[in-house]
Tab-separated table of C-alpha atoms and ligand atoms in Angstrom:
chain	number	residue	atom	x	y	z
G	9	UNK	CA	143.810	29.102	217.835
G	10	UNK	CA	142.374	26.241	215.808
G	11	UNK	CA	143.245	27.285	212.157
G	12	UNK	CA	140.240	28.767	210.230
G	13	UNK	CA	139.954	27.420	206.666
G	14	UNK	CA	137.389	28.289	203.623
G	15	UNK	CA	136.253	25.441	200.655
G	16	UNK	CA	136.152	26.190	197.768
G	17	UNK	CA	133.865	22.996	195.387
G	18	UNK	CA	134.985	22.961	191.654
G	19	UNK	CA	133.359	19.824	189.625
G	20	UNK	CA	132.373	17.747	192.440
G	21	UNK	CA	136.283	18.183	194.130
G	22	UNK	CA	137.085	20.439	197.571
G	23	UNK	CA	139.842	22.409	197.726
G	24	UNK	CA	140.292	23.612	200.634
G	25	UNK	CA	142.457	27.093	201.674
G	26	UNK	CA	143.666	28.470	204.659
G	27	UNK	CA	141.543	32.004	206.503
G	28	UNK	CA	143.812	34.356	207.662
G	29	UNK	CA	143.290	37.077	209.737
G	30	UNK	CA	144.915	40.845	210.905
G	31	UNK	CA	144.295	42.708	214.212
G	32	UNK	CA	141.238	44.090	212.980
G	33	UNK	CA	138.868	44.082	209.819
G	34	UNK	CA	137.819	41.818	207.433
G	35	UNK	CA	139.936	37.815	207.331
G	36	UNK	CA	141.084	36.928	203.838
G	37	UNK	CA	140.823	34.206	202.529
G	38	UNK	CA	145.007	32.970	201.476
G	39	UNK	CA	144.807	31.787	197.909
G	40	UNK	CA	148.026	31.607	196.645
G	41	UNK	CA	147.569	27.724	195.462
G	42	UNK	CA	144.432	27.415	193.274
G	43	UNK	CA	145.483	28.129	190.421
G	44	UNK	CA	148.409	25.073	191.039
G	45	UNK	CA	145.750	23.156	192.209
G	46	UNK	CA	142.405	24.351	190.452
G	47	UNK	CA	143.612	25.026	186.933
G	48	UNK	CA	141.483	28.408	187.317
G	49	UNK	CA	141.936	32.247	188.612
G	50	UNK	CA	140.161	34.057	190.474
G	51	UNK	CA	137.987	37.413	189.154
G	52	UNK	CA	138.507	40.897	190.556
G	53	UNK	CA	138.032	43.198	187.867
G	54	UNK	CA	139.016	46.726	189.943
G	55	UNK	CA	139.864	44.658	193.178
G	56	UNK	CA	136.989	44.797	195.036
G	57	UNK	CA	137.229	41.810	196.926
G	58	UNK	CA	141.285	41.742	197.534
G	59	UNK	CA	143.616	42.549	199.502
G	60	UNK	CA	147.141	42.579	197.727
G	61	UNK	CA	149.179	42.509	200.606
G	62	UNK	CA	149.704	42.413	204.167
G	63	UNK	CA	150.243	45.922	206.015
G	64	UNK	CA	150.384	47.472	209.655
G	65	UNK	CA	150.622	50.955	208.182
G	66	UNK	CA	146.507	52.218	207.930
G	67	UNK	CA	143.679	50.648	208.610
G	68	UNK	CA	140.600	51.909	206.856
G	69	UNK	CA	136.590	50.498	207.815
G	70	UNK	CA	134.373	51.829	205.652
G	71	UNK	CA	131.241	51.461	207.777
G	72	UNK	CA	132.404	52.733	210.559
G	73	UNK	CA	133.941	55.799	208.422
G	74	UNK	CA	137.010	54.801	210.475
G	75	UNK	CA	140.753	55.802	209.630
G	76	UNK	CA	143.789	55.116	211.573
G	77	UNK	CA	147.701	55.764	210.779
G	78	UNK	CA	149.768	53.177	212.734
G	79	UNK	CA	146.105	53.257	214.852
G	80	UNK	CA	145.704	56.485	215.314
G	81	UNK	CA	142.576	58.411	214.637
G	82	UNK	CA	143.349	60.660	211.735
G	83	UNK	CA	140.771	62.836	213.587
G	84	UNK	CA	143.682	63.147	216.340
G	85	UNK	CA	146.253	62.985	213.909
G	86	UNK	CA	144.104	66.229	211.837
G	87	UNK	CA	143.870	68.005	215.320
G	88	UNK	CA	146.835	67.296	216.986
G	89	UNK	CA	149.630	66.853	215.281
G	90	UNK	CA	152.773	67.742	212.420
G	91	UNK	CA	153.027	66.517	209.399
G	92	UNK	CA	156.478	65.946	210.366
G	93	UNK	CA	155.093	64.026	213.218
G	94	UNK	CA	152.705	61.928	210.731
G	95	UNK	CA	155.233	61.100	208.255
G	96	UNK	CA	157.715	59.564	211.094
G	97	UNK	CA	154.312	57.393	212.225
G	98	UNK	CA	153.787	56.801	208.286
G	99	UNK	CA	157.702	55.496	208.024
G	100	UNK	CA	158.909	54.507	211.964
G	101	UNK	CA	156.060	52.764	213.179
G	102	UNK	CA	155.253	54.676	215.964
G	103	UNK	CA	155.034	58.486	216.787
G	104	UNK	CA	158.512	59.658	218.024
G	105	UNK	CA	159.877	60.982	220.947
G	106	UNK	CA	161.728	64.750	220.893
G	107	UNK	CA	164.860	64.348	219.981
G	108	UNK	CA	163.506	61.029	217.443
G	109	UNK	CA	160.983	64.376	216.051
G	110	UNK	CA	164.084	66.728	215.632
G	111	UNK	CA	166.600	64.844	214.299
G	112	UNK	CA	163.720	63.659	211.943
G	113	UNK	CA	163.064	66.921	211.014
G	114	UNK	CA	166.802	68.070	210.644
G	115	UNK	CA	167.383	65.755	208.214
G	116	UNK	CA	164.274	66.408	205.595
G	117	UNK	CA	165.751	70.076	206.307
G	118	UNK	CA	169.330	68.537	204.670
G	119	UNK	CA	167.441	67.778	201.804
G	120	UNK	CA	164.709	70.523	201.068
G	121	UNK	CA	167.094	72.076	198.126
G	122	UNK	CA	167.065	70.471	194.511
G	123	UNK	CA	169.872	70.171	191.461
G	124	UNK	CA	170.259	73.349	189.873
G	125	UNK	CA	170.550	71.118	186.280
G	126	UNK	CA	166.971	69.811	187.759
G	127	UNK	CA	165.114	73.046	187.870
G	128	UNK	CA	166.135	73.402	183.489
G	129	UNK	CA	163.549	70.724	182.975
G	130	UNK	CA	161.290	73.144	184.246
G	131	UNK	CA	162.355	75.235	180.828
G	132	UNK	CA	161.350	72.087	179.303
G	133	UNK	CA	157.331	72.709	179.437
G	134	UNK	CA	155.153	75.485	178.624
G	135	UNK	CA	154.450	77.992	180.995
G	136	UNK	CA	150.369	76.431	181.146
G	137	UNK	CA	151.748	72.720	181.427
G	138	UNK	CA	149.644	70.942	184.155
G	139	UNK	CA	151.813	70.533	187.614
G	140	UNK	CA	150.616	67.224	187.477
G	141	UNK	CA	152.908	66.812	184.173
G	142	UNK	CA	155.387	68.527	185.303
G	143	UNK	CA	155.656	66.383	188.035
G	144	UNK	CA	155.416	63.053	186.518
G	145	UNK	CA	158.770	63.934	184.760
G	146	UNK	CA	160.932	65.733	187.809
G	147	UNK	CA	160.346	63.477	189.919
G	148	UNK	CA	160.985	60.610	187.253
G	149	UNK	CA	163.672	62.848	186.390
G	150	UNK	CA	165.466	62.794	190.145
G	151	UNK	CA	166.390	58.676	189.841
G	152	UNK	CA	169.029	59.964	187.735
G	153	UNK	CA	170.268	62.793	190.427
G	154	UNK	CA	170.901	60.247	192.695
G	155	UNK	CA	172.602	57.607	191.909
G	156	UNK	CA	173.471	56.225	195.550
G	157	UNK	CA	170.203	55.855	196.723
G	158	UNK	CA	169.086	53.821	194.211
G	159	UNK	CA	169.908	50.233	195.584
G	160	UNK	CA	166.726	49.541	197.040
G	161	UNK	CA	168.310	46.286	198.542
G	162	UNK	CA	170.054	48.699	201.350
G	163	UNK	CA	168.117	49.741	203.763
G	164	UNK	CA	170.068	52.726	204.195
G	165	UNK	CA	170.208	54.097	200.640
G	166	UNK	CA	165.588	53.387	200.875
G	167	UNK	CA	166.032	56.002	203.880
G	168	UNK	CA	167.626	58.463	202.274
G	169	UNK	CA	165.743	58.347	198.681
G	170	UNK	CA	162.679	58.072	201.362
G	171	UNK	CA	163.636	61.848	203.164
G	172	UNK	CA	164.730	62.923	199.387
G	173	UNK	CA	162.077	62.428	198.841
G	174	UNK	CA	159.811	63.802	201.224
G	175	UNK	CA	161.771	66.713	201.772
G	176	UNK	CA	161.830	67.678	197.475
G	177	UNK	CA	158.052	67.677	196.728
G	178	UNK	CA	157.278	70.785	198.622
G	179	UNK	CA	160.152	72.584	196.502
G	180	UNK	CA	159.056	71.074	193.627
G	181	UNK	CA	155.128	71.837	193.887
G	182	UNK	CA	156.028	75.325	194.418
G	183	UNK	CA	158.750	75.473	191.323
G	184	UNK	CA	155.911	74.161	189.332
G	185	UNK	CA	153.789	76.794	190.414
G	186	UNK	CA	156.422	79.606	190.206
G	187	UNK	CA	157.185	78.532	186.746
G	188	UNK	CA	153.299	79.088	185.801
G	189	UNK	CA	153.278	82.908	186.599
G	190	UNK	CA	157.006	82.570	185.017
G	191	UNK	CA	158.346	84.013	189.025
G	192	UNK	CA	160.993	82.846	190.462
G	193	UNK	CA	161.647	79.702	191.437
G	194	UNK	CA	162.473	80.067	196.019
G	195	UNK	CA	164.819	78.504	197.428
G	196	UNK	CA	163.975	76.772	200.400
G	197	UNK	CA	164.144	78.839	204.097
G	198	UNK	CA	164.451	75.232	206.491
G	199	UNK	CA	164.221	77.853	209.638
G	200	UNK	CA	160.072	77.615	208.803
G	201	UNK	CA	157.820	74.823	209.501
G	202	UNK	CA	157.171	71.879	206.295
G	203	UNK	CA	153.956	72.798	205.847
G	204	UNK	CA	155.488	77.201	205.750
G	205	UNK	CA	158.452	76.267	203.986
G	206	UNK	CA	156.064	75.486	201.311
G	207	UNK	CA	154.203	77.887	201.282
G	208	UNK	CA	156.658	80.624	201.742
G	209	UNK	CA	158.022	78.777	198.055
G	210	UNK	CA	154.699	79.045	196.622
G	211	UNK	CA	153.827	82.492	197.644
G	212	UNK	CA	156.140	84.070	198.457
G	213	UNK	CA	158.592	86.458	196.112
G	214	UNK	CA	162.708	87.131	196.397
G	215	UNK	CA	161.675	91.178	196.525
G	216	UNK	CA	159.653	91.006	199.968
G	217	UNK	CA	160.254	89.200	202.698
G	218	UNK	CA	157.155	86.674	203.469
G	219	UNK	CA	155.023	86.142	206.169
G	220	UNK	CA	153.253	82.939	207.055
G	221	UNK	CA	150.260	82.975	207.708
G	222	UNK	CA	149.477	80.789	210.727
G	223	UNK	CA	145.555	79.999	209.938
G	224	UNK	CA	146.464	79.113	206.431
G	225	UNK	CA	149.906	77.677	207.567
G	226	UNK	CA	147.224	75.376	210.173
G	227	UNK	CA	145.286	74.160	207.438
G	228	UNK	CA	147.539	73.508	205.386
G	229	UNK	CA	149.328	71.404	208.009
G	230	UNK	CA	145.250	69.562	208.436
G	231	UNK	CA	145.510	69.217	204.722
G	232	UNK	CA	148.664	67.308	204.069
G	233	UNK	CA	147.738	65.403	207.147
G	234	UNK	CA	144.349	63.932	205.687
G	235	UNK	CA	146.326	63.338	202.402
G	236	UNK	CA	148.645	61.659	203.887
G	237	UNK	CA	148.261	57.554	203.658
G	238	UNK	CA	145.133	56.097	203.040
G	239	UNK	CA	145.662	51.988	202.112
G	240	UNK	CA	145.608	50.022	199.066
G	241	UNK	CA	144.205	52.823	197.001
G	242	UNK	CA	144.943	53.367	193.252
G	243	UNK	CA	148.092	55.156	193.261
G	244	UNK	CA	149.500	52.793	195.844
G	245	UNK	CA	149.299	49.764	194.564
G	246	UNK	CA	150.355	51.359	191.237
G	247	UNK	CA	153.463	52.091	193.632
G	248	UNK	CA	153.735	49.224	194.853
G	249	UNK	CA	153.401	47.219	191.746
G	250	UNK	CA	156.335	49.460	189.990
G	251	UNK	CA	158.338	48.708	193.258
G	252	UNK	CA	157.336	44.957	193.018
G	253	UNK	CA	159.477	44.883	189.896
G	254	UNK	CA	163.189	46.383	191.367
G	255	UNK	CA	162.605	50.013	190.131
G	256	UNK	CA	163.916	52.488	191.900
G	257	UNK	CA	162.011	54.422	194.842
G	258	UNK	CA	161.972	57.920	192.281
G	259	UNK	CA	160.349	55.739	189.824
G	260	UNK	CA	157.203	54.576	191.662
G	261	UNK	CA	156.617	57.817	193.281
G	262	UNK	CA	156.462	58.553	189.130
G	263	UNK	CA	154.378	56.486	188.567
G	264	UNK	CA	152.215	56.634	191.461
G	265	UNK	CA	151.840	60.749	190.654
G	266	UNK	CA	150.949	59.712	187.308
G	267	UNK	CA	148.242	57.256	188.939
G	268	UNK	CA	146.687	59.872	190.947
G	269	UNK	CA	146.264	62.511	188.391
G	270	UNK	CA	142.806	60.599	186.942
G	271	UNK	CA	139.252	62.395	187.842
G	272	UNK	CA	138.730	59.264	190.004
G	273	UNK	CA	141.437	59.256	191.987
G	274	UNK	CA	143.307	62.744	193.279
G	275	UNK	CA	142.382	64.551	190.406
G	276	UNK	CA	138.948	64.987	191.867
G	277	UNK	CA	140.011	68.055	194.413
G	278	UNK	CA	140.412	69.855	191.074
G	279	UNK	CA	137.090	68.340	189.163
G	280	UNK	CA	134.701	68.896	192.158
G	281	UNK	CA	135.407	72.483	192.664
G	282	UNK	CA	135.443	73.297	188.383
G	283	UNK	CA	132.123	71.506	188.395
G	284	UNK	CA	130.708	73.361	191.682
G	285	UNK	CA	131.915	76.696	189.705
G	286	UNK	CA	129.693	75.365	186.614
G	287	UNK	CA	126.965	74.654	189.122
G	288	UNK	CA	127.462	78.155	190.311
G	289	UNK	CA	123.891	78.720	192.140
G	290	UNK	CA	121.473	76.359	194.601
G	291	UNK	CA	119.422	77.296	192.148
G	292	UNK	CA	121.497	74.866	189.351
G	293	UNK	CA	121.872	71.887	191.490
G	294	UNK	CA	118.489	69.678	191.129
G	295	UNK	CA	119.626	69.483	187.268
G	296	UNK	CA	123.243	68.510	188.107
G	297	UNK	CA	121.428	65.186	190.793
G	298	UNK	CA	119.533	64.502	187.787
G	299	UNK	CA	122.481	64.017	185.651
G	300	UNK	CA	124.000	62.458	188.365
G	301	UNK	CA	121.428	59.823	188.766
G	302	UNK	CA	121.031	59.788	184.894
G	303	UNK	CA	122.502	56.579	183.827
G	304	UNK	CA	123.134	57.841	180.593
G	305	UNK	CA	124.742	60.674	180.807
G	306	UNK	CA	128.354	60.186	182.009
G	307	UNK	CA	128.426	62.926	184.527
G	308	UNK	CA	128.966	62.401	188.191
G	309	UNK	CA	129.269	64.262	191.292
G	310	UNK	CA	133.108	64.640	190.988
G	311	UNK	CA	134.508	64.992	195.531
G	312	UNK	CA	131.316	61.684	196.284
G	313	UNK	CA	131.069	58.523	196.534
G	314	UNK	CA	134.412	56.193	197.410
G	315	UNK	CA	134.558	52.545	197.018
G	316	UNK	CA	135.547	52.010	200.627
G	317	UNK	CA	133.991	54.285	203.097
G	318	UNK	CA	129.893	53.830	202.542
G	319	UNK	CA	128.539	56.375	205.074
G	320	UNK	CA	130.513	58.732	204.932
G	321	UNK	CA	134.373	60.043	205.063
G	322	UNK	CA	136.539	61.051	208.406
G	323	UNK	CA	138.837	62.985	206.128
G	324	UNK	CA	135.614	64.848	204.189
G	325	UNK	CA	134.146	66.184	208.111
G	326	UNK	CA	137.518	67.355	209.578
G	327	UNK	CA	138.151	69.212	205.677
G	328	UNK	CA	134.167	70.993	206.233
G	329	UNK	CA	135.068	72.168	209.037
G	330	UNK	CA	138.634	73.096	208.182
G	331	UNK	CA	136.670	75.200	205.050
G	332	UNK	CA	134.121	76.999	207.936
G	333	UNK	CA	137.266	77.788	209.531
G	334	UNK	CA	139.620	78.898	207.094
G	335	UNK	CA	137.231	81.314	205.141
G	336	UNK	CA	135.696	83.044	208.638
G	337	UNK	CA	139.335	83.687	209.188
G	338	UNK	CA	140.473	84.406	206.571
G	339	UNK	CA	137.451	86.395	206.208
G	340	UNK	CA	136.463	85.528	202.848
G	341	UNK	CA	132.625	84.414	201.471
G	342	UNK	CA	132.638	81.611	198.852
G	343	UNK	CA	129.430	81.163	196.984
G	344	UNK	CA	131.018	78.282	196.752
G	345	UNK	CA	130.768	77.002	199.744
G	346	UNK	CA	127.363	77.375	199.647
G	347	UNK	CA	126.674	75.435	197.116
G	348	UNK	CA	128.562	72.795	198.284
G	349	UNK	CA	126.789	72.881	201.596
G	350	UNK	CA	123.660	72.249	199.577
G	351	UNK	CA	124.694	70.121	197.436
G	352	UNK	CA	126.102	67.645	200.150
G	353	UNK	CA	122.247	68.603	201.910
G	354	UNK	CA	120.157	67.803	199.099
G	355	UNK	CA	122.895	64.851	197.851
G	356	UNK	CA	122.945	62.656	201.599
G	357	UNK	CA	118.114	63.125	201.513
G	358	UNK	CA	118.432	62.243	197.495
G	359	UNK	CA	117.591	58.299	197.663
G	360	UNK	CA	119.035	57.736	194.803
G	361	UNK	CA	122.511	58.581	197.087
G	362	UNK	CA	121.590	56.737	199.761
G	363	UNK	CA	120.618	53.376	198.301
G	364	UNK	CA	124.274	53.856	196.172
G	365	UNK	CA	125.894	54.584	199.327
G	366	UNK	CA	127.152	57.950	197.616
G	367	UNK	CA	129.171	60.434	200.281
G	368	UNK	CA	131.383	63.230	200.124
G	369	UNK	CA	134.839	62.092	200.085
G	370	UNK	CA	138.066	64.021	200.726
G	371	UNK	CA	138.085	66.108	197.300
G	372	UNK	CA	134.510	67.424	197.758
G	373	UNK	CA	136.041	70.270	200.214
G	374	UNK	CA	139.241	70.236	199.706
G	375	UNK	CA	139.350	72.695	196.932
G	376	UNK	CA	137.453	75.277	198.663
G	377	UNK	CA	139.903	75.903	200.717
G	378	UNK	CA	142.299	75.337	198.161
G	379	UNK	CA	140.990	78.244	196.219
G	380	UNK	CA	140.789	80.746	199.569
G	381	UNK	CA	144.005	80.403	200.255
G	382	UNK	CA	144.756	81.546	196.734
G	383	UNK	CA	145.884	77.800	195.247
G	384	UNK	CA	144.560	77.964	191.403
G	385	UNK	CA	142.693	74.231	190.780
G	386	UNK	CA	145.098	72.877	188.282
G	387	UNK	CA	147.565	72.899	191.932
G	388	UNK	CA	145.106	71.024	193.426
G	389	UNK	CA	146.163	67.313	192.557
G	390	UNK	CA	149.683	68.554	193.320
G	391	UNK	CA	149.392	69.326	196.789
G	392	UNK	CA	147.196	65.737	196.986
G	393	UNK	CA	150.112	64.080	195.049
G	394	UNK	CA	153.227	66.191	198.255
G	395	UNK	CA	151.070	64.869	201.186
G	396	UNK	CA	150.329	61.881	200.304
G	397	UNK	CA	154.092	61.158	199.062
G	398	UNK	CA	154.899	60.250	202.462
G	399	UNK	CA	152.208	57.450	202.140
G	400	UNK	CA	153.428	56.111	198.988
G	401	UNK	CA	156.850	55.831	200.638
G	402	UNK	CA	155.483	54.309	203.960
G	403	UNK	CA	154.118	51.319	201.894
G	404	UNK	CA	157.076	50.929	199.551
G	405	UNK	CA	159.081	50.534	202.277
G	406	UNK	CA	157.226	48.005	203.832
G	407	UNK	CA	156.326	45.867	200.840
G	408	UNK	CA	160.475	46.250	199.716
G	409	UNK	CA	161.623	45.140	203.848
G	410	UNK	CA	158.842	42.006	202.771
G	411	UNK	CA	160.327	38.533	202.642
G	412	UNK	CA	157.645	37.324	200.569
G	413	UNK	CA	158.025	40.186	198.303
G	414	UNK	CA	157.633	38.659	194.634
G	415	UNK	CA	156.972	40.952	190.985
G	416	UNK	CA	152.901	41.680	190.872
G	417	UNK	CA	151.962	40.159	187.711
G	418	UNK	CA	148.270	39.551	187.799
G	419	UNK	CA	146.457	36.528	185.257
G	420	UNK	CA	143.543	37.424	182.904
G	421	UNK	CA	139.889	35.702	181.696
G	422	UNK	CA	141.302	35.626	178.231
G	423	UNK	CA	138.204	36.261	175.699
G	424	UNK	CA	139.687	37.533	172.154
G	425	UNK	CA	140.275	34.484	169.628
G	426	UNK	CA	141.660	30.855	169.830
G	427	UNK	CA	144.767	30.221	167.343
G	428	UNK	CA	144.193	30.425	163.546
G	429	UNK	CA	146.478	30.606	160.809
G	430	UNK	CA	147.886	34.023	159.041
G	431	UNK	CA	146.797	34.930	155.816
G	432	UNK	CA	148.413	37.127	153.323
G	433	UNK	CA	146.872	40.660	152.433
G	434	UNK	CA	146.256	39.537	148.497
G	435	UNK	CA	143.943	36.196	150.034
G	436	UNK	CA	141.840	38.913	152.866
P	529	SDX	C1	140.277	59.460	195.807
P	529	SDX	O1	140.836	54.772	196.853
P	529	SDX	C2	141.335	55.716	197.661
P	529	SDX	O2	141.510	55.653	198.898
P	529	SDX	C3	140.688	56.572	197.372
P	529	SDX	C4	141.193	58.301	197.845
P	529	SDX	C5	142.476	58.337	198.314
P	529	SDX	O3	142.681	59.102	200.168
P	529	SDX	O4	143.882	57.530	198.120
P	529	SDX	O5	140.624	58.113	199.117
P	529	SDX	C6	140.878	59.575	197.235
P	529	SDX	O6	139.868	59.053	195.095
P	529	SDX	C7	138.023	59.678	196.511
P	529	SDX	C8	137.661	59.216	195.459
P	529	SDX	C9	138.220	60.526	194.497
P	529	SDX	N1	137.233	60.498	192.979
P	529	SDX	C10	135.633	61.398	192.758
P	529	SDX	O7	135.653	61.948	193.454
P	529	SDX	C11	135.125	60.933	191.444
P	529	SDX	C12	133.348	61.046	191.436
P	529	SDX	N2	133.568	59.489	192.454
P	529	SDX	C13	133.175	58.068	191.710
P	529	SDX	O8	134.477	58.190	190.823
P	529	SDX	C14	133.682	57.045	192.071
P	529	SDX	O9	132.594	57.211	193.671
P	529	SDX	C15	134.283	56.072	192.940
P	529	SDX	C16	135.832	56.429	191.964
P	529	SDX	C17	135.641	57.177	193.579
P	529	SDX	C18	134.493	54.767	193.420
P	529	SDX	O10	134.085	53.974	192.331
P	529	SDX	P1	133.324	52.588	192.373
P	529	SDX	O11	133.674	52.213	194.208
P	529	SDX	O12	134.080	51.492	191.644
P	529	SDX	O13	132.362	52.966	192.553
P	529	SDX	P2	131.378	52.374	191.230
P	529	SDX	O14	131.754	53.169	190.063
P	529	SDX	O15	131.118	51.002	190.851
P	529	SDX	O16	130.272	53.045	191.728
P	529	SDX	C19	128.927	52.604	192.517
P	529	SDX	C20	127.509	53.204	191.842
P	529	SDX	C21	127.206	52.775	190.412
P	529	SDX	O17	126.238	53.178	189.850
P	529	SDX	P3	125.079	51.588	189.283
P	529	SDX	O18	126.717	51.513	187.780
P	529	SDX	O19	125.841	50.813	190.853
P	529	SDX	O20	123.977	52.010	188.733
P	529	SDX	O21	127.659	54.670	191.917
P	529	SDX	C22	127.746	55.565	190.813
P	529	SDX	C23	127.851	54.645	189.749
P	529	SDX	O22	128.001	55.433	188.528
P	529	SDX	N3	128.025	56.894	191.175
P	529	SDX	C24	127.995	57.342	191.276
P	529	SDX	C25	129.516	58.047	191.318
P	529	SDX	N4	130.193	58.048	192.517
P	529	SDX	C26	129.500	56.631	192.279
P	529	SDX	N5	127.036	58.167	190.762
P	529	SDX	C27	127.440	59.776	190.573
P	529	SDX	N6	128.297	60.696	191.138
P	529	SDX	C28	128.946	59.392	191.683
P	529	SDX	N7	130.401	60.137	192.218
């Protein structure tokens, strides 16, 4: 197949670059030699047209609303798979056999407890500390407990660290919730599913047995799968950039957690439910739609819009159906869900949202379900981080194993002062 190229003309000279294609999706212009040949950088704040890496983990088609994990559609995984099976798929590239899955689940179950000294870190926080603030701290602190799995050049150590992170996040997130309540931490119970174990550590108490509600367990299974990975989003790119310096995996995941916290990213699920509650009544929706369209108002519809999806977020469709199912099965009628549905209906028929291709994203309906299950809003992003840890870890492993991997070091368009001499303060 003849090699495709792209040519850039600069001041009468032409510079030609190879065009690389993947298995599916947009081709890329390989501009790695551009600065050396032209003395110029490309300029792409927010990386709207930039591929930062090669990856085989997740594929998104924003126009068609397609999300594949190692080729498998998210709709099928959310319906038929388990979070442990999807975790294996993301990490290893193939769906596991029964024995591979059993071994993986057993391995993860060996790492669900945390060092007792780590529990003392929680006591340094105020009881009303945001769970994401706690996670930023304790996940980074994990690196001080596991010196036997921080040598990133050793594939065996990389996998042990990966297993530890996947296994311990439910424990750490549940501990943050317990700490906010002043309740004792619950130890993991490995006879339960990954999701059931998390629910028991979160909502169980030592004084009495905890029965996992299968409806809630199934809803959380889907929610965790829907959040597991999503290509080169901001927090995943943060994990990759931190990893490119050789930082240990625990520090890299802590960096990802910090980035996810932002309301433009994973923090949107908390912000979206708070917004829906503030709207409170379908009669007030037009007021908020007008604010979202007002250039002079910083207000945005939280849970709406996406850098990649321009027709619909396939995860939002599954999340909306799950919200309906869970509230009906739990016999809960939440006016916030009615506001969410009416807001979506009005927005999707409004010229502004149609023209700007703004649709509900994964964060728009998730809060309705999490609220119905009993999580406070400040736990929502921590749950996102719990689920996304396997995606971050899979992407981190893929990057470290890439022989062409080098430290990420973007350049800039400098618009500051040119060189000038120092002026003593008395002469200023
Ligand atoms: C996640 O990247 C991922 O894959 C992320 C994620 C994942 O799984 O990792 O999918 C998870 O982060 C989902 C997104 C959650 N964030 C929100 O719901 C916050 C609200 N949405 C936005 O702030 C915004 O839509 C972003 C951040 C999601 C996307 O921003 P972009 O792609 O940079 O788009 P933009 O800000 O340039 O907006 C384009 C236009 C702008 O108007 P103009 O300047 O062109 O006139 O659309 C407008 C924006 O003002 N706009 C909105 C809007 N989102 C964009 N207007 C009102 N309400 C909104 N929500």
